[in-house]
XYZ file of C-alpha atoms in Angstrom:
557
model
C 0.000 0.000 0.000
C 1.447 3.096 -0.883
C 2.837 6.060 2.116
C 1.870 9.399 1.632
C 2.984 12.857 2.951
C 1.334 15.967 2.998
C 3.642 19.280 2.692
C 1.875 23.154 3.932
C 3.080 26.646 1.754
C 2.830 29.396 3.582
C 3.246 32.212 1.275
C 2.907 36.224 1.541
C -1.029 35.566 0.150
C -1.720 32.365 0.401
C -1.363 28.665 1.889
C -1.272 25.156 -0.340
C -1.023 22.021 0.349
C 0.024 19.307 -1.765
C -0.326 15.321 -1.230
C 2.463 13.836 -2.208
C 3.180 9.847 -2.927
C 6.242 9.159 -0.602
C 7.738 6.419 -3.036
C 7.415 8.331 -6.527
C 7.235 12.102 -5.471
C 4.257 12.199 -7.400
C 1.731 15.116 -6.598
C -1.776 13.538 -5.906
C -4.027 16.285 -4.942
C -3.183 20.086 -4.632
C -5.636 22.444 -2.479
C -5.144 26.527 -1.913
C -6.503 28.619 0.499
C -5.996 32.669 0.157
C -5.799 34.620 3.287
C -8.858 36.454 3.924
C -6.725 39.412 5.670
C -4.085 39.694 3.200
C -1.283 41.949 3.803
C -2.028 44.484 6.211
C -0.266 47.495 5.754
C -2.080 50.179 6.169
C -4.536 49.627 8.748
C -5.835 46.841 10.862
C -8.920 45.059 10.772
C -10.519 47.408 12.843
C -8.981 50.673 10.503
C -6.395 51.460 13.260
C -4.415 52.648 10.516
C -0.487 51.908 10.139
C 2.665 53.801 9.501
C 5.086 53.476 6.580
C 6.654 50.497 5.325
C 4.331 48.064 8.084
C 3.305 44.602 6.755
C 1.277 42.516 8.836
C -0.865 39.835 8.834
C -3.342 37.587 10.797
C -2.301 34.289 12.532
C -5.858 33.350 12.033
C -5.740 33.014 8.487
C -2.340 30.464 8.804
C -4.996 27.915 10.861
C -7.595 28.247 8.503
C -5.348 27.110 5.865
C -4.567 24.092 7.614
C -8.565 23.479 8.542
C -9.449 24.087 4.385
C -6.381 22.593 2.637
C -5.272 19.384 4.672
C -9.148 18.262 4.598
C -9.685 18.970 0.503
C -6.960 17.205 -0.695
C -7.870 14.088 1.324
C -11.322 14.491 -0.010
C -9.878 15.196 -3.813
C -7.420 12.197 -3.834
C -9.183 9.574 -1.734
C -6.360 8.698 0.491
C -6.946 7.620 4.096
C -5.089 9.237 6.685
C -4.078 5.670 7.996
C -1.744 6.430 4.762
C -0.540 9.882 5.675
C 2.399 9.276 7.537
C 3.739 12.674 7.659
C 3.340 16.585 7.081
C 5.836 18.965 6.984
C 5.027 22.771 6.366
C 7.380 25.801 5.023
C 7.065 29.898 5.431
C 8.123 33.001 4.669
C 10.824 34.231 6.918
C 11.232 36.201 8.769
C 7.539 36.218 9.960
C 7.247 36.383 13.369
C 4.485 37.346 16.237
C 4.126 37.787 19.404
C 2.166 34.820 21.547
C 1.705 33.878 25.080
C 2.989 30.919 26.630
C 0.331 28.197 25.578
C 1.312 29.762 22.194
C -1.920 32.055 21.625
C -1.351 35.246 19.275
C -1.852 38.455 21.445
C -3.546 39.758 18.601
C -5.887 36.913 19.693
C -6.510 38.650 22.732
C -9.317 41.258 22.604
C -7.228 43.856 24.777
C -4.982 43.734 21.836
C -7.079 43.714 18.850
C -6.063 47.268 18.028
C -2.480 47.521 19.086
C -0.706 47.053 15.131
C 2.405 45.264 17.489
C 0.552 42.248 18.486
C -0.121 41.549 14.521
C 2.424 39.141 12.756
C 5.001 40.972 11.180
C 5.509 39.880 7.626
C 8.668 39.021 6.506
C 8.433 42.392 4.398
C 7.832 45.195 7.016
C 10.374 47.304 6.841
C 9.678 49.345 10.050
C 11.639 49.118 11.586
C 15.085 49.887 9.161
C 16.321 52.614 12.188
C 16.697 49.236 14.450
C 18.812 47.679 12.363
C 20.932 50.593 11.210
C 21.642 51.241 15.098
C 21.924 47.013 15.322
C 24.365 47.078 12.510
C 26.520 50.096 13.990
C 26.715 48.290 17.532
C 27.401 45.089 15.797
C 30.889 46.430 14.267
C 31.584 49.065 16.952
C 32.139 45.992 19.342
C 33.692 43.812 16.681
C 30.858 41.269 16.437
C 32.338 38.166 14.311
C 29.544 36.685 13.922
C 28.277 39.884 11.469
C 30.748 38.782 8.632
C 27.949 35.794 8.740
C 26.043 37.824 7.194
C 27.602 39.394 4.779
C 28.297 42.308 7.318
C 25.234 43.559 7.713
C 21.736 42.515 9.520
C 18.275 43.152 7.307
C 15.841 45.240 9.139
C 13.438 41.858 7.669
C 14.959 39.853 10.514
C 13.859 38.849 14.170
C 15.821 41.318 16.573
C 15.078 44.922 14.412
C 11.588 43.616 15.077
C 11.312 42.798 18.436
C 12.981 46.060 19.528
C 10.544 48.247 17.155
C 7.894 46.381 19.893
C 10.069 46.984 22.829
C 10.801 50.934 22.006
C 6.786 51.734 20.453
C 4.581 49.449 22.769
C 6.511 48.341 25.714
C 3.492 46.923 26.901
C 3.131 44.237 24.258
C 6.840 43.317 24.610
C 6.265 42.765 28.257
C 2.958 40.285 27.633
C 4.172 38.329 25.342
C 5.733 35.117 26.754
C 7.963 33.904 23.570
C 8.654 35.665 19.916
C 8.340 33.254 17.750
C 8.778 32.660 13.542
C 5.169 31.940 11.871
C 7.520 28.525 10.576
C 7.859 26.831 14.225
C 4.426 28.632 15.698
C 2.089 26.593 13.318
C 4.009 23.546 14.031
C 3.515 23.964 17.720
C 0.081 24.483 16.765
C 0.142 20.691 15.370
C 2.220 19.226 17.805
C 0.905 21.058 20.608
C 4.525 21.972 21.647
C 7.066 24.791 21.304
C 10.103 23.644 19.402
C 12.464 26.144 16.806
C 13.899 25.322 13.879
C 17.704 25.380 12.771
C 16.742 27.203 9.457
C 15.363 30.880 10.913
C 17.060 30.149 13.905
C 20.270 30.707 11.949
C 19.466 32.820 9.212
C 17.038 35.017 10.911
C 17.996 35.088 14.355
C 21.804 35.245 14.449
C 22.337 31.730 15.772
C 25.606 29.335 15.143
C 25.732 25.697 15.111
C 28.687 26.007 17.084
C 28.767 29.465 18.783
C 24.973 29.607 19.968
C 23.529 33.189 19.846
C 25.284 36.563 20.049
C 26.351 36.940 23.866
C 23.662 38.881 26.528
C 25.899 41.821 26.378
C 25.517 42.695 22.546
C 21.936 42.611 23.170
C 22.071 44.938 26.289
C 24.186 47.151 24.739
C 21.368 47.349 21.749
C 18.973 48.465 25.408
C 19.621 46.814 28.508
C 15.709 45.475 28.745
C 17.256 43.110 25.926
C 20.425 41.767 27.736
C 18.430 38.278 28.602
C 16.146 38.568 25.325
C 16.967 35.327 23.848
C 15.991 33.686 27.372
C 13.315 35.851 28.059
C 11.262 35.365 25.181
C 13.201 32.516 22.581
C 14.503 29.483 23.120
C 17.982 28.023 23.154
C 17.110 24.508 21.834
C 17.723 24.432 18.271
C 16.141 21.434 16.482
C 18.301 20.499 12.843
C 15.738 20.068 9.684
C 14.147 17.010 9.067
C 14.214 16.305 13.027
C 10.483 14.540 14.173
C 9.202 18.031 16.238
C 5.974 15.692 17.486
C 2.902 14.338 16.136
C -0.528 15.504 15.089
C -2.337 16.215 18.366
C -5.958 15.320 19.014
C -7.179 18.982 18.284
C -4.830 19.203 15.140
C -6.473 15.965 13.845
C -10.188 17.394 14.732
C -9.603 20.150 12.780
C -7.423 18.805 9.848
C -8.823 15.401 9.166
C -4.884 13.903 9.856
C -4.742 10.751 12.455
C -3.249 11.552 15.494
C -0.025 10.310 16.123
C 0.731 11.424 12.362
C 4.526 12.746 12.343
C 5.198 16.535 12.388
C 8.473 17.489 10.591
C 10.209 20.568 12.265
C 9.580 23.969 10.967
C 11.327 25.040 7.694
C 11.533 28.165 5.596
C 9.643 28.284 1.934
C 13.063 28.919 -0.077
C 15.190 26.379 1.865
C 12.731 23.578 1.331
C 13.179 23.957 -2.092
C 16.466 22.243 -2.641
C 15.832 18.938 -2.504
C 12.814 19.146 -4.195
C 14.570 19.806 -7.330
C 17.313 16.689 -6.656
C 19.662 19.172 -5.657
C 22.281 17.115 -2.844
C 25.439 19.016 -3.412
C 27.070 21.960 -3.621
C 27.715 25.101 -6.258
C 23.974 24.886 -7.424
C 22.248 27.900 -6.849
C 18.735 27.536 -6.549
C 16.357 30.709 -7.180
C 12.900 30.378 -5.814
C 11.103 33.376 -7.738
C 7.832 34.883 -6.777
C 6.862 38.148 -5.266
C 10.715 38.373 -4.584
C 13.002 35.833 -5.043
C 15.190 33.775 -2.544
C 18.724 32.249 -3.724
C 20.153 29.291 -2.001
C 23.457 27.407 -2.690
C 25.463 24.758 -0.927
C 29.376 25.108 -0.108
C 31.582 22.888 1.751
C 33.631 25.410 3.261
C 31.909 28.509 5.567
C 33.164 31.655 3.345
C 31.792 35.479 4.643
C 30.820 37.249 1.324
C 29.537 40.736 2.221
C 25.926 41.169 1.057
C 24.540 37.927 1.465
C 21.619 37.282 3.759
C 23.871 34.475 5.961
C 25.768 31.421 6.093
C 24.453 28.586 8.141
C 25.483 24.768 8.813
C 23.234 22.574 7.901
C 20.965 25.537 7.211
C 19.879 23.994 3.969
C 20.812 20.183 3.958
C 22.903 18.583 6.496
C 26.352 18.156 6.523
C 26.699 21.522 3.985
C 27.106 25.283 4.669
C 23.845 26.902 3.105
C 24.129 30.274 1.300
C 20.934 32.475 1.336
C 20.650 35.811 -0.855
C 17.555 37.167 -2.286
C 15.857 39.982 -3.947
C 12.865 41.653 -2.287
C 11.083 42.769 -5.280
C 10.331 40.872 -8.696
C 6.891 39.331 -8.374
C 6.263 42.545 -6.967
C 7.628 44.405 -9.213
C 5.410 43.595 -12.392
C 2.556 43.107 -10.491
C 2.938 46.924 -9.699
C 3.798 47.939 -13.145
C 0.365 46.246 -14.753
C -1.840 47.628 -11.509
C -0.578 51.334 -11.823
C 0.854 52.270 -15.181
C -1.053 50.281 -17.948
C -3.378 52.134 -20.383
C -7.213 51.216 -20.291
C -6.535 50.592 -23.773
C -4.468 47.521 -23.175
C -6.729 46.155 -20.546
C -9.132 46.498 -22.633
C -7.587 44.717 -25.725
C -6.429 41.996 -23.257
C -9.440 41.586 -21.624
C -10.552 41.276 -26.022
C -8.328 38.661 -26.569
C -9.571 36.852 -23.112
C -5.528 36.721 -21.909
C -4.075 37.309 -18.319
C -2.679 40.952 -18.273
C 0.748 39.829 -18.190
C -0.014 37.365 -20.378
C -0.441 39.971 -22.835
C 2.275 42.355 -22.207
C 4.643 39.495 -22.304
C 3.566 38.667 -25.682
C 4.277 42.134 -27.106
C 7.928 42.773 -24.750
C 9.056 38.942 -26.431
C 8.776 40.712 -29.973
C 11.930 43.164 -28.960
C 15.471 41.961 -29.055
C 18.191 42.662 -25.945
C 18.512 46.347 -25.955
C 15.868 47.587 -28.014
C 13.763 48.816 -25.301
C 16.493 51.478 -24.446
C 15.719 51.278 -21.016
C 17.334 50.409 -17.939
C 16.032 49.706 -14.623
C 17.529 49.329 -10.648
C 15.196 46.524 -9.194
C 14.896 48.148 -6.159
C 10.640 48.976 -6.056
C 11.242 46.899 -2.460
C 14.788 48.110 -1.436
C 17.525 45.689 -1.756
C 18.545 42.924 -0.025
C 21.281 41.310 -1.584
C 24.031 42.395 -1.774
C 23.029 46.351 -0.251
C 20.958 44.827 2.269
C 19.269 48.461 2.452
C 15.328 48.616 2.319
C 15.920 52.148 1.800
C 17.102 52.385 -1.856
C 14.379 52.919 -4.258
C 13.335 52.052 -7.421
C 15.007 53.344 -10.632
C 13.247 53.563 -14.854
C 16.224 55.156 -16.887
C 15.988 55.789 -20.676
C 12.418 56.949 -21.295
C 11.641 58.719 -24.164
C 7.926 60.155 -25.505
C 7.904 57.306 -27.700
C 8.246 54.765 -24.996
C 5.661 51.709 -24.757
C 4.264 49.825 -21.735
C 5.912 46.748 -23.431
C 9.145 47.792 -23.177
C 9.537 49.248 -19.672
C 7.897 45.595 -18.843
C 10.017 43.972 -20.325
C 13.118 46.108 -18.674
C 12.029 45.474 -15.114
C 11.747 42.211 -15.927
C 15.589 42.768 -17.176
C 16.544 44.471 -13.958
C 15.534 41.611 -11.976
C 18.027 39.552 -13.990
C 20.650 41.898 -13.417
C 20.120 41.693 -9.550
C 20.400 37.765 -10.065
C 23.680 38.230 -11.719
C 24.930 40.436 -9.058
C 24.646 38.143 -6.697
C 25.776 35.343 -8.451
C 29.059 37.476 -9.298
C 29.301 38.362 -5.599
C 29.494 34.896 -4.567
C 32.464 33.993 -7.138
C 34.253 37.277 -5.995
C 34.316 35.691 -2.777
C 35.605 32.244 -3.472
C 32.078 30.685 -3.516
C 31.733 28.578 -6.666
C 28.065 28.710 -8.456
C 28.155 26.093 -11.542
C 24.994 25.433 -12.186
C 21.519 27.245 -11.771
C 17.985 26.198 -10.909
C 15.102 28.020 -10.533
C 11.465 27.240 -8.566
C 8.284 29.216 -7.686
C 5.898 30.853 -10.123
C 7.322 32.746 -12.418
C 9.559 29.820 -13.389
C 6.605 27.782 -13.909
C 4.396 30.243 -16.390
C 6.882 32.420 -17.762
C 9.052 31.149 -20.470
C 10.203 34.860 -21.858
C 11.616 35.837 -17.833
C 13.656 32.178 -18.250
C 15.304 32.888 -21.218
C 16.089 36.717 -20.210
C 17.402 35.161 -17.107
C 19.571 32.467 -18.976
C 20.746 35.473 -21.261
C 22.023 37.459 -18.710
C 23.547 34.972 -16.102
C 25.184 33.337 -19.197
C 24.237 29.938 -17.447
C 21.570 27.038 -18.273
C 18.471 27.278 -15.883
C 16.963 23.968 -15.135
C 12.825 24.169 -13.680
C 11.749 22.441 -11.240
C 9.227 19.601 -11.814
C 6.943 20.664 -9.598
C 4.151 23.794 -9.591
C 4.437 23.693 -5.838
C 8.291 23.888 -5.577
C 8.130 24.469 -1.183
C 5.053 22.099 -0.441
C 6.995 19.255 -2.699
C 10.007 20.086 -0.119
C 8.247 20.172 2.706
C 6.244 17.222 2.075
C 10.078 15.499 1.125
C 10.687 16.565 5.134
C 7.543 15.074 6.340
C 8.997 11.842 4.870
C 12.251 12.259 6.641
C 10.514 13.051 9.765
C 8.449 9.998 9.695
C 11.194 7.571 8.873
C 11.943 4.681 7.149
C 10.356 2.841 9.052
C 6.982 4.274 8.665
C 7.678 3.947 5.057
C 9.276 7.386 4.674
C 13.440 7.973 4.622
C 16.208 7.910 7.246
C 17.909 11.040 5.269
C 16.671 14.084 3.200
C 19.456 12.835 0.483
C 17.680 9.904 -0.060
C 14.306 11.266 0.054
C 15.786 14.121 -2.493
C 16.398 11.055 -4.646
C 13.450 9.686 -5.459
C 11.067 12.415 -4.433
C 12.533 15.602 -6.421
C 12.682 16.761 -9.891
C 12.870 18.782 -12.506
C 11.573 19.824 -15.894
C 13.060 18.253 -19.120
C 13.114 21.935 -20.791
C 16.215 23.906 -19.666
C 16.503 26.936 -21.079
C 20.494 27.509 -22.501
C 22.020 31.458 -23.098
C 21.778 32.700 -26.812
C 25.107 34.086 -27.423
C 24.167 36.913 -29.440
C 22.018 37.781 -26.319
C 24.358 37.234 -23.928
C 26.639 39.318 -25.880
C 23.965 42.534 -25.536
C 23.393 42.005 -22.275
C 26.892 42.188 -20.865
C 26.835 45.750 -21.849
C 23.773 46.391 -20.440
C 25.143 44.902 -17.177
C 27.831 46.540 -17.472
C 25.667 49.953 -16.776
C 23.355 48.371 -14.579
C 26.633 47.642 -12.127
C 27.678 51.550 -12.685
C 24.137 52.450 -11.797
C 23.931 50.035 -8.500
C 27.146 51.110 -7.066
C 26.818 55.210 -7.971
C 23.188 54.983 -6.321
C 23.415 51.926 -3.901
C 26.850 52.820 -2.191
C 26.857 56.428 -1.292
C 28.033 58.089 -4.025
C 24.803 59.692 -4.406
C 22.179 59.015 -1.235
C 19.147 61.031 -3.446
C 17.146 57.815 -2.924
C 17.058 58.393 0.731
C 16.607 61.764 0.672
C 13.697 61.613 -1.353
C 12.049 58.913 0.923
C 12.939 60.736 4.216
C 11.771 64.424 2.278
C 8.177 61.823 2.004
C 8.404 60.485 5.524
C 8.484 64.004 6.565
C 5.957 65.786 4.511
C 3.732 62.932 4.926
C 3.945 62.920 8.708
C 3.411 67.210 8.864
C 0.300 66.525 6.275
């Protein structure tokens, strides 16, 4: 009788699940759930409104997820959950919230309905960017080692900028809440019924070291001295590796999910991470680029190499018995989606809407008709800041070239290019710093629907891309984790190699450079780099200027 496991995306929108055949990696039943709240960013439920750059969201929506998905594809496929013998679940990181000890959201709590801190904080508020300027300062003031980790320089995305925008705007909430925790291990504790934390955010979000353990008490007191027993106070120092068995499916879990108690809970993991082995990847020097509303790179070394710009390097942060390489780009999903919803004619909506094809669809169609250059445009990618390798949310975005002849086409197609760019600056970052990158994958959405991005991408990386097999890239890997958690002998694996093995894959369409592309786009890089570095390393700040000048106005107004 065939073993099954069932693997939970948690997304910036949405949640899927996919069912997954343990011995084949086939996908038998696929179920998504969109969060009813959204992104919240610029007021709360209740229109308490919010300030700039705040993203939040509603725990509520993650459990409804598991109460619609897990119970749909059980119902679609047929399978019985005496077959389910595991379920592993990924997330965007970092995304953390505040809870109580038993694990219950304060935003749960009707004294704290209205108070924006006791909200999740999506990976992409960007609040609190003064935190981890001042973080960053202390950091190398004192000669922190463990900064060079991260590529010198901590993202105002991760855990501690957060939790001291709490601690310095609503005291109060920082003093209720019993543990900070990522959105990754909170939904497993709500399956398990127990607190555990996860190597993966732990080290890449959270400053922690296989070997070192977390930065010592008096870094964090010197950041304010009610954070000098922080990581005591409200985390935990028990770091569980990936793949590790957090529990099983409680009674409650299974009442609301439809799983059997007793079911296997794999620890939490993070949405990019997860990705690897669900493409077969089990070594090192391939770089795997998990593109969506931004895009997350992961690669695997053998050696632990600091290369300034990158988001961290972790042991067994990715797969065990590797160093795991995170860098990413916090707008390119993002960034067309805001293109086609702000600065599209009604007539092309119109003739779209004609021709009965998805907007982007459409404008796709028309940008895949101009050759490398022909646009005469050039973009920065940086609608959401950047995060590798400027790690500054502050930077803005950048449309050079524009002329009154210019069409919607070809600035699409140009931020499109941008994002490539970005990709390639990282990747060149890497090599500069004696980390190899050989080959190149690439996951998530837009690798999935969008054959013109592929081939731009291939074009300007001067590298094959190889696609992932699957539509559901991080439930495939978590679902791989599930097995690994349940073990061999429940029918699953003893290691995530072997479980990569039979349960990954990828597409038989790669897509290979065109050399007279490649050839253009070189020289377009070339002025992208001068661009990046004159605007992105101080030689001219205007960027910030103009979003403090808006900060300002905006706050008088």
């Amino acid at each position: 009788m065939p073993k099954y496991t069932i693997g939970v995306d948690y997304g910036s929108l949405s949640g899927r699940a996919v069912l997954v055949n343990v011995q084949t990696g086939g996908e038998v039943a696929s179920s998504v759930y969109e969060y009813p709240h959204a992104v919240m960013d610029t007021n709360l439920p209740d229109g308490t409104p919010l300030g700039h750059d705040w993203a939040l969201q509603d725990p509520q929506d993650y459990l409804d997820v598991l109460v619609h998905t897990i119970p749909a594809v059980l119902l679609e496929s047929g399978v019985s959950n005496e077959d389910v013998i595991g379920i592993g679940t990924d997330f965007t990181a970092c995304t953390v919230l505040p809870v109580k000890a038993d694990g219950t959201p304060l935003c749960f709590l009707p004294a704290y309905q209205n108070r924006p801190h006791a909200y999740v904080k999506l990976w992409k508020h960007h609040a609190a960017q003064d935190k981890a300027n001042r973080l960053n300062a202390i950091a190398m003031a004192r000669g922190e080692k463990w900064l060079q980790n991260y590529g010198g320089k901590i993202s105002s995305e991760w855990t501690f900028p957060k939790i001291w925008q709490i601690l310095d705007e609503d005291p109060e909430i920082y003093e209720e809440m019993d543990r900070f925790i990522e959105a990754a291990d909170w939904i497993i504790w709500q399956l398990c019924g127990k607190e555990t934390r996860n190597s993966c955010t732990a080290g890449y979000k959270e400053l922690w070291n296989k070997k070192t353990g977390f930065p010592p008490d008096s870094f964090f007191k010197a950041l304010n001295p009610r954070l000098e027993h922080v990581i005591d106070e409200k985390f935990s120092r028990s770091i569980l590796p990936l793949g590790t068995c957090a529990g099983t499916v409680t009674p409650q879990a299974a009442k609301l999910t439809g799983l059997k108690a007793g079911t296997a809970v794999a620890v939490g993991n993070v949405d990019a991470h997860v990705c690897v082995p669900a493409v077969g990847i089990d070594g090192p020097a391939k770089m795997l680029a998990i593109m969506g509303t931004s895009t997350c790179h992961i690669m695997m070394g053998t050696e632990e190499r600091q290369v300034p710009g990158m988001c961290g390097v972790v042991e067994d942060g990715v797969m065990p018995g590797y160093f795991g390489y995170e860098a990413g780009q916090s707008c390119v999903g993002d960034h067309f989606a805001w293109f086609v919803k702000n600065s599209l004619p009604a007539a092309y909506l119109e003739q779209a809407e004609q021709e009965q094809k998805n907007i982007h669809q459409f404008l796709r169609e028309k940008a895949q008709k101009l050759k490398p250059g022909e646009n005469g445009l050039l973009a920065l990618d940086w609608w959401n800041g950047n995060r590798s390798v400027l790690v500054d949310v502050d930077l803005t975005g950048l449309l050079l070239g524009m002329t009154l002849q210019t069409r919607p086409e070809e600035i699409y197609r140009a931020l499109i290019e941008a994002t490539a760019y970005g990709t390639r600056m990282i990747i060149e970052n890497y090599r500069e710093n004696g980390v190899p990158v050989r080959e190149f994958y690439a996951s998530g959405g837009i690798s999935q629907k969008d054959p013109m991005t592929m081939q731009i991408y291939a074009d300007v990386i001067k590298m094959p891309i190889k696609i992932a097999g699957s539509r559901q890239g991080p439930a495939l890997g978590a679902a791989i984790f599930a097995a690994v958690a349940a073990g061999g002998a429940a029918g699953g694996y003893e290691n995530v190699f072997a479980a990569a093995r039979k349960m990954g894959k990828i597409k038989e369409k790669i897509y290979y450079p065109i050399p007279e592309n490649t050839a253009v786009y070189d020289k377009l890089f070339a002025e992208y780099r001068t661009l990046h570095d004159y605007f992105g390393r101080g030689a001219n700040n205007v960027m910030k200027r103009l979003k403090e000048m808006r900060k300002y106005i905006g706050a008088e107004c």
